[in-house]
Amino acid sequence: MTEIAVWLGGRPAPVATGTWIAALLFAILILFRPLASLLPIADARYRPGTGRAALAASIAAIAAGAAASTGWPLVGLAGFGALGLAFSLWGVLVLLILRFTPRLAGSDLVAGLLLVVWGLGVFALALDRYGAAFLPTGPRASLALLLIPPTVIFALADRVLVDGRGMFARIGLRLPFLAALFLAMIVSPTEVGLVFTVLPVMVLYWLVYGTMATWAARRSGPVGAGIGAGIILAWAIAASTPLFQG
């Protein structure tokens, strides 16, 4: 277990500390809910029907999977160019099919800022300090910056897609994208397979940061929450995905 801890975060720690680390991170997550309740309330917003949402998620997933299978590198790192293109295509197509035009208001900026400050400045730093390495440094920092545009488009579309829906509906609408990435890794295992850890990162990202974004969106709408969640997604992928030269 010591060797695993060193590989994950460079700091071996007793396995017994795992329980209190999980409790700390869970407490940080839960504490965001009362903070989100202080956000300004948005006006009535557009909410697409379930059928249109499912159609958008499925069609966009096909395009995203095709883009991901190209395996294009980004700044010499295998697979990340294709991944960024997949995020962008999925987001743009979902927004087009749902006929949603983002309009940025002051409340959106507040919501996005709160999500980023709490999600990265508190949760991510606590995870990096006491759990696994979660701080993009060196080439990972520049990779995070380059991933922000596509991940913001993706996260914004994701929030519009699942806004106001129950847990099972959110899961169902996100599965096509995960399936498309998985199939792309099978088709192009050499290039895309190198970023295989993106799949579990996406699941954990939705469990933790998706929950925070949901609480923020209930108050201020999907735009600010989507922008904040997109910045966090770029950070999460850059910090936790193995880097290989492409």
PDB file of C-alpha atoms in Angstrom:
ATOM      1  CA  MET A   1       0.000   0.000   0.000  1.00  0.00           C
ATOM      2  CA  THR A   2       2.931   2.325   0.631  1.00  0.00           C
ATOM      3  CA  GLU A   3       4.105   1.908  -2.957  1.00  0.00           C
ATOM      4  CA  ILE A   4       0.604   2.686  -4.236  1.00  0.00           C
ATOM      5  CA  ALA A   5       0.419   5.802  -2.085  1.00  0.00           C
ATOM      6  CA  VAL A   6       3.788   6.967  -3.418  1.00  0.00           C
ATOM      7  CA  TRP A   7       2.634   6.427  -7.021  1.00  0.00           C
ATOM      8  CA  LEU A   8      -0.605   8.325  -6.437  1.00  0.00           C
ATOM      9  CA  GLY A   9       0.591  11.272  -4.460  1.00  0.00           C
ATOM     10  CA  GLY A  10       4.258  10.955  -3.685  1.00  0.00           C
ATOM     11  CA  ARG A  11       3.509  10.803   0.047  1.00  0.00           C
ATOM     12  CA  PRO A  12       3.103   7.408   1.711  1.00  0.00           C
ATOM     13  CA  ALA A  13       0.407   7.405   4.400  1.00  0.00           C
ATOM     14  CA  PRO A  14      -1.094   4.733   6.658  1.00  0.00           C
ATOM     15  CA  VAL A  15      -4.093   3.003   5.156  1.00  0.00           C
ATOM     16  CA  ALA A  16      -6.012   3.734   8.359  1.00  0.00           C
ATOM     17  CA  THR A  17      -6.102   7.418   7.437  1.00  0.00           C
ATOM     18  CA  GLY A  18      -8.302   6.640   4.446  1.00  0.00           C
ATOM     19  CA  THR A  19     -11.502   6.821   6.495  1.00  0.00           C
ATOM     20  CA  TRP A  20     -10.922  10.305   7.877  1.00  0.00           C
ATOM     21  CA  ILE A  21      -9.680  11.566   4.512  1.00  0.00           C
ATOM     22  CA  ALA A  22     -12.929  10.374   2.921  1.00  0.00           C
ATOM     23  CA  ALA A  23     -14.884  11.986   5.757  1.00  0.00           C
ATOM     24  CA  LEU A  24     -13.040  15.277   5.262  1.00  0.00           C
ATOM     25  CA  LEU A  25     -13.676  15.333   1.522  1.00  0.00           C
ATOM     26  CA  PHE A  26     -17.330  14.387   2.021  1.00  0.00           C
ATOM     27  CA  ALA A  27     -17.715  17.191   4.561  1.00  0.00           C
ATOM     28  CA  ILE A  28     -16.207  19.692   2.103  1.00  0.00           C
ATOM     29  CA  LEU A  29     -18.634  18.484  -0.553  1.00  0.00           C
ATOM     30  CA  ILE A  30     -21.662  18.764   1.730  1.00  0.00           C
ATOM     31  CA  LEU A  31     -20.665  22.208   2.981  1.00  0.00           C
ATOM     32  CA  PHE A  32     -20.998  23.547  -0.545  1.00  0.00           C
ATOM     33  CA  ARG A  33     -24.775  23.073  -0.436  1.00  0.00           C
ATOM     34  CA  PRO A  34     -25.513  25.841   2.093  1.00  0.00           C
ATOM     35  CA  LEU A  35     -23.074  28.086   0.229  1.00  0.00           C
ATOM     36  CA  ALA A  36     -24.915  27.434  -3.042  1.00  0.00           C
ATOM     37  CA  SER A  37     -28.207  28.355  -1.359  1.00  0.00           C
ATOM     38  CA  LEU A  38     -26.850  31.902  -0.997  1.00  0.00           C
ATOM     39  CA  LEU A  39     -26.519  32.339  -4.767  1.00  0.00           C
ATOM     40  CA  PRO A  40     -28.970  34.690  -6.520  1.00  0.00           C
ATOM     41  CA  ILE A  41     -32.040  33.014  -7.990  1.00  0.00           C
ATOM     42  CA  ALA A  42     -32.157  32.944 -11.779  1.00  0.00           C
ATOM     43  CA  ASP A  43     -35.212  33.734 -13.854  1.00  0.00           C
ATOM     44  CA  ALA A  44     -37.283  30.934 -15.385  1.00  0.00           C
ATOM     45  CA  ARG A  45     -35.063  28.971 -17.766  1.00  0.00           C
ATOM     46  CA  TYR A  46     -35.427  26.744 -20.778  1.00  0.00           C
ATOM     47  CA  ARG A  47     -35.754  23.030 -20.033  1.00  0.00           C
ATOM     48  CA  PRO A  48     -35.888  20.681 -23.053  1.00  0.00           C
ATOM     49  CA  GLY A  49     -38.127  17.626 -23.085  1.00  0.00           C
ATOM     50  CA  THR A  50     -36.702  14.221 -22.236  1.00  0.00           C
ATOM     51  CA  GLY A  51     -37.029  12.951 -25.808  1.00  0.00           C
ATOM     52  CA  ARG A  52     -35.150  15.877 -27.325  1.00  0.00           C
ATOM     53  CA  ALA A  53     -32.497  15.636 -24.600  1.00  0.00           C
ATOM     54  CA  ALA A  54     -31.965  11.915 -25.258  1.00  0.00           C
ATOM     55  CA  LEU A  55     -31.753  12.548 -29.001  1.00  0.00           C
ATOM     56  CA  ALA A  56     -29.193  15.309 -28.491  1.00  0.00           C
ATOM     57  CA  ALA A  57     -27.061  13.181 -26.166  1.00  0.00           C
ATOM     58  CA  SER A  58     -27.076  10.236 -28.593  1.00  0.00           C
ATOM     59  CA  ILE A  59     -26.359  12.134 -31.813  1.00  0.00           C
ATOM     60  CA  ALA A  60     -23.620  14.182 -30.174  1.00  0.00           C
ATOM     61  CA  ALA A  61     -22.047  11.022 -28.746  1.00  0.00           C
ATOM     62  CA  ILE A  62     -21.646   9.542 -32.227  1.00  0.00           C
ATOM     63  CA  ALA A  63     -19.752  12.607 -33.437  1.00  0.00           C
ATOM     64  CA  ALA A  64     -17.693  12.748 -30.236  1.00  0.00           C
ATOM     65  CA  GLY A  65     -16.721   9.091 -30.535  1.00  0.00           C
ATOM     66  CA  ALA A  66     -15.604   9.568 -34.136  1.00  0.00           C
ATOM     67  CA  ALA A  67     -13.518  12.583 -33.109  1.00  0.00           C
ATOM     68  CA  ALA A  68     -11.966  10.772 -30.161  1.00  0.00           C
ATOM     69  CA  SER A  69     -10.963   7.798 -32.311  1.00  0.00           C
ATOM     70  CA  THR A  70      -8.610  10.015 -34.372  1.00  0.00           C
ATOM     71  CA  GLY A  71      -6.160   9.972 -31.481  1.00  0.00           C
ATOM     72  CA  TRP A  72      -4.773  13.408 -32.333  1.00  0.00           C
ATOM     73  CA  PRO A  73      -2.162  14.706 -29.872  1.00  0.00           C
ATOM     74  CA  LEU A  74      -2.137  18.086 -28.145  1.00  0.00           C
ATOM     75  CA  VAL A  75       1.174  19.877 -27.499  1.00  0.00           C
ATOM     76  CA  GLY A  76       2.874  16.554 -28.175  1.00  0.00           C
ATOM     77  CA  LEU A  77       0.754  14.589 -25.694  1.00  0.00           C
ATOM     78  CA  ALA A  78      -0.994  11.550 -27.160  1.00  0.00           C
ATOM     79  CA  GLY A  79      -4.772  11.550 -27.379  1.00  0.00           C
ATOM     80  CA  PHE A  80      -5.529  14.920 -25.808  1.00  0.00           C
ATOM     81  CA  GLY A  81      -6.207  16.741 -29.062  1.00  0.00           C
ATOM     82  CA  ALA A  82      -8.798  14.130 -29.982  1.00  0.00           C
ATOM     83  CA  LEU A  83     -10.258  14.306 -26.486  1.00  0.00           C
ATOM     84  CA  GLY A  84     -10.597  18.089 -26.681  1.00  0.00           C
ATOM     85  CA  LEU A  85     -12.248  17.816 -30.081  1.00  0.00           C
ATOM     86  CA  ALA A  86     -14.673  15.212 -28.733  1.00  0.00           C
ATOM     87  CA  PHE A  87     -15.645  17.476 -25.844  1.00  0.00           C
ATOM     88  CA  SER A  88     -16.143  20.435 -28.186  1.00  0.00           C
ATOM     89  CA  LEU A  89     -18.202  18.559 -30.770  1.00  0.00           C
ATOM     90  CA  TRP A  90     -20.424  16.973 -28.158  1.00  0.00           C
ATOM     91  CA  GLY A  91     -21.095  20.286 -26.469  1.00  0.00           C
ATOM     92  CA  VAL A  92     -21.769  22.255 -29.645  1.00  0.00           C
ATOM     93  CA  LEU A  93     -24.091  19.606 -31.079  1.00  0.00           C
ATOM     94  CA  VAL A  94     -26.059  19.258 -27.833  1.00  0.00           C
ATOM     95  CA  LEU A  95     -26.562  23.019 -27.594  1.00  0.00           C
ATOM     96  CA  LEU A  96     -27.601  23.221 -31.262  1.00  0.00           C
ATOM     97  CA  ILE A  97     -30.070  20.338 -31.031  1.00  0.00           C
ATOM     98  CA  LEU A  98     -31.534  21.725 -27.809  1.00  0.00           C
ATOM     99  CA  ARG A  99     -31.648  25.181 -29.423  1.00  0.00           C
ATOM    100  CA  PHE A 100     -30.042  26.751 -26.389  1.00  0.00           C
ATOM    101  CA  THR A 101     -28.159  30.031 -26.674  1.00  0.00           C
ATOM    102  CA  PRO A 102     -26.090  30.829 -23.567  1.00  0.00           C
ATOM    103  CA  ARG A 103     -26.568  34.317 -22.136  1.00  0.00           C
ATOM    104  CA  LEU A 104     -24.094  35.308 -19.462  1.00  0.00           C
ATOM    105  CA  ALA A 105     -25.438  37.357 -16.541  1.00  0.00           C
ATOM    106  CA  GLY A 106     -23.867  38.614 -13.358  1.00  0.00           C
ATOM    107  CA  SER A 107     -25.434  35.798 -11.353  1.00  0.00           C
ATOM    108  CA  ASP A 108     -23.760  33.294 -13.675  1.00  0.00           C
ATOM    109  CA  LEU A 109     -20.346  34.776 -12.971  1.00  0.00           C
ATOM    110  CA  VAL A 110     -20.977  34.583  -9.227  1.00  0.00           C
ATOM    111  CA  ALA A 111     -22.109  30.950  -9.462  1.00  0.00           C
ATOM    112  CA  GLY A 112     -19.171  29.948 -11.641  1.00  0.00           C
ATOM    113  CA  LEU A 113     -16.684  31.713  -9.388  1.00  0.00           C
ATOM    114  CA  LEU A 114     -18.087  30.115  -6.240  1.00  0.00           C
ATOM    115  CA  LEU A 115     -17.929  26.657  -7.816  1.00  0.00           C
ATOM    116  CA  VAL A 116     -14.316  27.123  -8.944  1.00  0.00           C
ATOM    117  CA  VAL A 117     -13.138  28.632  -5.651  1.00  0.00           C
ATOM    118  CA  TRP A 118     -14.733  25.907  -3.531  1.00  0.00           C
ATOM    119  CA  GLY A 119     -14.141  23.060  -5.979  1.00  0.00           C
ATOM    120  CA  LEU A 120     -10.473  23.812  -6.661  1.00  0.00           C
ATOM    121  CA  GLY A 121      -9.385  26.112  -3.849  1.00  0.00           C
ATOM    122  CA  VAL A 122     -10.848  23.916  -1.107  1.00  0.00           C
ATOM    123  CA  PHE A 123     -11.825  20.407  -2.304  1.00  0.00           C
ATOM    124  CA  ALA A 124      -9.048  19.856  -4.861  1.00  0.00           C
ATOM    125  CA  LEU A 125      -6.294  21.183  -2.598  1.00  0.00           C
ATOM    126  CA  ALA A 126      -7.534  19.034   0.289  1.00  0.00           C
ATOM    127  CA  LEU A 127      -7.541  15.986  -1.996  1.00  0.00           C
ATOM    128  CA  ASP A 128      -4.030  16.792  -3.205  1.00  0.00           C
ATOM    129  CA  ARG A 129      -2.761  17.373   0.337  1.00  0.00           C
ATOM    130  CA  TYR A 130      -4.292  14.364   2.059  1.00  0.00           C
ATOM    131  CA  GLY A 131      -5.270  11.942  -0.713  1.00  0.00           C
ATOM    132  CA  ALA A 132      -4.078  11.561  -4.319  1.00  0.00           C
ATOM    133  CA  ALA A 133      -2.021  13.988  -6.389  1.00  0.00           C
ATOM    134  CA  PHE A 134      -4.514  16.448  -7.853  1.00  0.00           C
ATOM    135  CA  LEU A 135      -2.503  19.571  -8.638  1.00  0.00           C
ATOM    136  CA  PRO A 136      -1.525  20.184 -12.291  1.00  0.00           C
ATOM    137  CA  THR A 137       2.160  21.147 -12.373  1.00  0.00           C
ATOM    138  CA  GLY A 138       4.713  21.465 -15.164  1.00  0.00           C
ATOM    139  CA  PRO A 139       3.268  20.382 -18.523  1.00  0.00           C
ATOM    140  CA  ARG A 140       0.007  19.489 -16.807  1.00  0.00           C
ATOM    141  CA  ALA A 141      -0.639  23.149 -15.999  1.00  0.00           C
ATOM    142  CA  SER A 142      -0.405  24.203 -19.656  1.00  0.00           C
ATOM    143  CA  LEU A 143      -2.497  21.183 -20.648  1.00  0.00           C
ATOM    144  CA  ALA A 144      -5.217  22.274 -18.200  1.00  0.00           C
ATOM    145  CA  LEU A 145      -5.303  25.759 -19.738  1.00  0.00           C
ATOM    146  CA  LEU A 146      -5.564  24.354 -23.268  1.00  0.00           C
ATOM    147  CA  LEU A 147      -8.387  22.011 -22.262  1.00  0.00           C
ATOM    148  CA  ILE A 148     -10.519  24.752 -20.689  1.00  0.00           C
ATOM    149  CA  PRO A 149     -12.286  25.920 -23.917  1.00  0.00           C
ATOM    150  CA  PRO A 150     -13.499  22.432 -24.943  1.00  0.00           C
ATOM    151  CA  THR A 151     -14.342  21.338 -21.400  1.00  0.00           C
ATOM    152  CA  VAL A 152     -16.316  24.529 -20.737  1.00  0.00           C
ATOM    153  CA  ILE A 153     -18.380  23.941 -23.895  1.00  0.00           C
ATOM    154  CA  PHE A 154     -18.896  20.327 -22.839  1.00  0.00           C
ATOM    155  CA  ALA A 155     -19.820  21.110 -19.232  1.00  0.00           C
ATOM    156  CA  LEU A 156     -22.172  23.916 -20.244  1.00  0.00           C
ATOM    157  CA  ALA A 157     -24.044  21.593 -22.614  1.00  0.00           C
ATOM    158  CA  ASP A 158     -24.049  18.881 -19.958  1.00  0.00           C
ATOM    159  CA  ARG A 159     -25.660  21.196 -17.428  1.00  0.00           C
ATOM    160  CA  VAL A 160     -28.313  22.345 -19.905  1.00  0.00           C
ATOM    161  CA  LEU A 161     -28.987  18.714 -20.779  1.00  0.00           C
ATOM    162  CA  VAL A 162     -29.496  17.497 -17.205  1.00  0.00           C
ATOM    163  CA  ASP A 163     -30.837  20.682 -15.591  1.00  0.00           C
ATOM    164  CA  GLY A 164     -33.771  19.929 -13.301  1.00  0.00           C
ATOM    165  CA  ARG A 165     -33.728  16.163 -13.937  1.00  0.00           C
ATOM    166  CA  GLY A 166     -33.549  13.290 -11.452  1.00  0.00           C
ATOM    167  CA  MET A 167     -30.519  11.138 -10.788  1.00  0.00           C
ATOM    168  CA  PHE A 168     -31.448   8.283 -13.135  1.00  0.00           C
ATOM    169  CA  ALA A 169     -32.229  10.677 -15.975  1.00  0.00           C
ATOM    170  CA  ARG A 170     -28.857  12.375 -15.497  1.00  0.00           C
ATOM    171  CA  ILE A 171     -27.083   9.028 -15.593  1.00  0.00           C
ATOM    172  CA  GLY A 172     -28.963   7.924 -18.699  1.00  0.00           C
ATOM    173  CA  LEU A 173     -28.206  11.130 -20.593  1.00  0.00           C
ATOM    174  CA  ARG A 174     -24.485  10.887 -19.807  1.00  0.00           C
ATOM    175  CA  LEU A 175     -24.011   7.231 -20.668  1.00  0.00           C
ATOM    176  CA  PRO A 176     -23.869   7.741 -24.483  1.00  0.00           C
ATOM    177  CA  PHE A 177     -20.811   9.999 -24.162  1.00  0.00           C
ATOM    178  CA  LEU A 178     -19.010   7.546 -21.884  1.00  0.00           C
ATOM    179  CA  ALA A 179     -19.879   4.687 -24.246  1.00  0.00           C
ATOM    180  CA  ALA A 180     -18.560   6.687 -27.210  1.00  0.00           C
ATOM    181  CA  LEU A 181     -15.233   7.314 -25.454  1.00  0.00           C
ATOM    182  CA  PHE A 182     -14.976   3.651 -24.492  1.00  0.00           C
ATOM    183  CA  LEU A 183     -15.589   2.516 -28.074  1.00  0.00           C
ATOM    184  CA  ALA A 184     -13.062   5.053 -29.375  1.00  0.00           C
ATOM    185  CA  MET A 185     -10.450   3.548 -27.057  1.00  0.00           C
ATOM    186  CA  ILE A 186     -11.216   0.104 -28.467  1.00  0.00           C
ATOM    187  CA  VAL A 187     -10.949   1.353 -32.048  1.00  0.00           C
ATOM    188  CA  SER A 188      -7.715   3.300 -31.448  1.00  0.00           C
ATOM    189  CA  PRO A 189      -6.089   1.646 -28.421  1.00  0.00           C
ATOM    190  CA  THR A 190      -2.609   2.945 -29.186  1.00  0.00           C
ATOM    191  CA  GLU A 191      -3.503   6.629 -29.269  1.00  0.00           C
ATOM    192  CA  VAL A 192      -6.790   7.062 -27.408  1.00  0.00           C
ATOM    193  CA  GLY A 193      -6.184   4.137 -25.062  1.00  0.00           C
ATOM    194  CA  LEU A 194      -3.373   6.120 -23.466  1.00  0.00           C
ATOM    195  CA  VAL A 195      -5.973   8.395 -21.866  1.00  0.00           C
ATOM    196  CA  PHE A 196      -7.992   5.460 -20.523  1.00  0.00           C
ATOM    197  CA  THR A 197      -8.143   6.995 -17.061  1.00  0.00           C
ATOM    198  CA  VAL A 198     -10.434   9.733 -18.432  1.00  0.00           C
ATOM    199  CA  LEU A 199     -13.396   7.357 -18.039  1.00  0.00           C
ATOM    200  CA  PRO A 200     -13.142   6.875 -14.252  1.00  0.00           C
ATOM    201  CA  VAL A 201     -12.148  10.542 -13.893  1.00  0.00           C
ATOM    202  CA  MET A 202     -15.369  11.544 -15.666  1.00  0.00           C
ATOM    203  CA  VAL A 203     -17.450   9.330 -13.375  1.00  0.00           C
ATOM    204  CA  LEU A 204     -15.822  10.715 -10.225  1.00  0.00           C
ATOM    205  CA  TYR A 205     -16.051  14.247 -11.601  1.00  0.00           C
ATOM    206  CA  TRP A 206     -19.817  13.878 -12.052  1.00  0.00           C
ATOM    207  CA  LEU A 207     -20.215  12.313  -8.607  1.00  0.00           C
ATOM    208  CA  VAL A 208     -18.406  15.127  -6.816  1.00  0.00           C
ATOM    209  CA  TYR A 209     -18.324  18.234  -8.973  1.00  0.00           C
ATOM    210  CA  GLY A 210     -21.502  17.329 -10.824  1.00  0.00           C
ATOM    211  CA  THR A 211     -23.264  17.331  -7.462  1.00  0.00           C
ATOM    212  CA  MET A 212     -21.850  20.748  -6.604  1.00  0.00           C
ATOM    213  CA  ALA A 213     -22.817  22.085 -10.026  1.00  0.00           C
ATOM    214  CA  THR A 214     -26.349  20.744  -9.601  1.00  0.00           C
ATOM    215  CA  TRP A 215     -26.760  22.647  -6.341  1.00  0.00           C
ATOM    216  CA  ALA A 216     -25.419  25.827  -7.939  1.00  0.00           C
ATOM    217  CA  ALA A 217     -27.606  25.418 -11.040  1.00  0.00           C
ATOM    218  CA  ARG A 218     -30.768  25.038  -8.958  1.00  0.00           C
ATOM    219  CA  ARG A 219     -30.274  28.616  -7.820  1.00  0.00           C
ATOM    220  CA  SER A 220     -28.542  30.433 -10.661  1.00  0.00           C
ATOM    221  CA  GLY A 221     -29.250  28.272 -13.717  1.00  0.00           C
ATOM    222  CA  PRO A 222     -27.012  26.084 -15.870  1.00  0.00           C
ATOM    223  CA  VAL A 223     -24.741  28.697 -17.485  1.00  0.00           C
ATOM    224  CA  GLY A 224     -22.608  29.759 -14.516  1.00  0.00           C
ATOM    225  CA  ALA A 225     -22.533  26.255 -13.083  1.00  0.00           C
ATOM    226  CA  GLY A 226     -21.528  24.887 -16.484  1.00  0.00           C
ATOM    227  CA  ILE A 227     -18.664  27.339 -16.893  1.00  0.00           C
ATOM    228  CA  GLY A 228     -17.331  26.623 -13.416  1.00  0.00           C
ATOM    229  CA  ALA A 229     -17.697  22.867 -13.880  1.00  0.00           C
ATOM    230  CA  GLY A 230     -15.871  23.063 -17.218  1.00  0.00           C
ATOM    231  CA  ILE A 231     -12.850  24.773 -15.673  1.00  0.00           C
ATOM    232  CA  ILE A 232     -12.782  22.117 -12.958  1.00  0.00           C
ATOM    233  CA  LEU A 233     -13.018  19.314 -15.533  1.00  0.00           C
ATOM    234  CA  ALA A 234      -9.963  20.645 -17.395  1.00  0.00           C
ATOM    235  CA  TRP A 235      -8.063  20.710 -14.086  1.00  0.00           C
ATOM    236  CA  ALA A 236      -9.179  17.178 -13.148  1.00  0.00           C
ATOM    237  CA  ILE A 237      -8.187  15.627 -16.466  1.00  0.00           C
ATOM    238  CA  ALA A 238      -4.824  17.392 -16.629  1.00  0.00           C
ATOM    239  CA  ALA A 239      -3.997  16.536 -13.026  1.00  0.00           C
ATOM    240  CA  SER A 240      -4.925  12.849 -13.042  1.00  0.00           C
ATOM    241  CA  THR A 241      -4.377  11.480 -16.552  1.00  0.00           C
ATOM    242  CA  PRO A 242      -1.060   9.803 -17.464  1.00  0.00           C
ATOM    243  CA  LEU A 243       0.933  11.778 -20.054  1.00  0.00           C
ATOM    244  CA  PHE A 244       2.572  10.080 -23.032  1.00  0.00           C
ATOM    245  CA  GLN A 245       4.343  11.632 -25.968  1.00  0.00           C
ATOM    246  CA  GLY A 246       2.290  11.389 -29.177  1.00  0.00           C
TER     247      GLY A 246
END
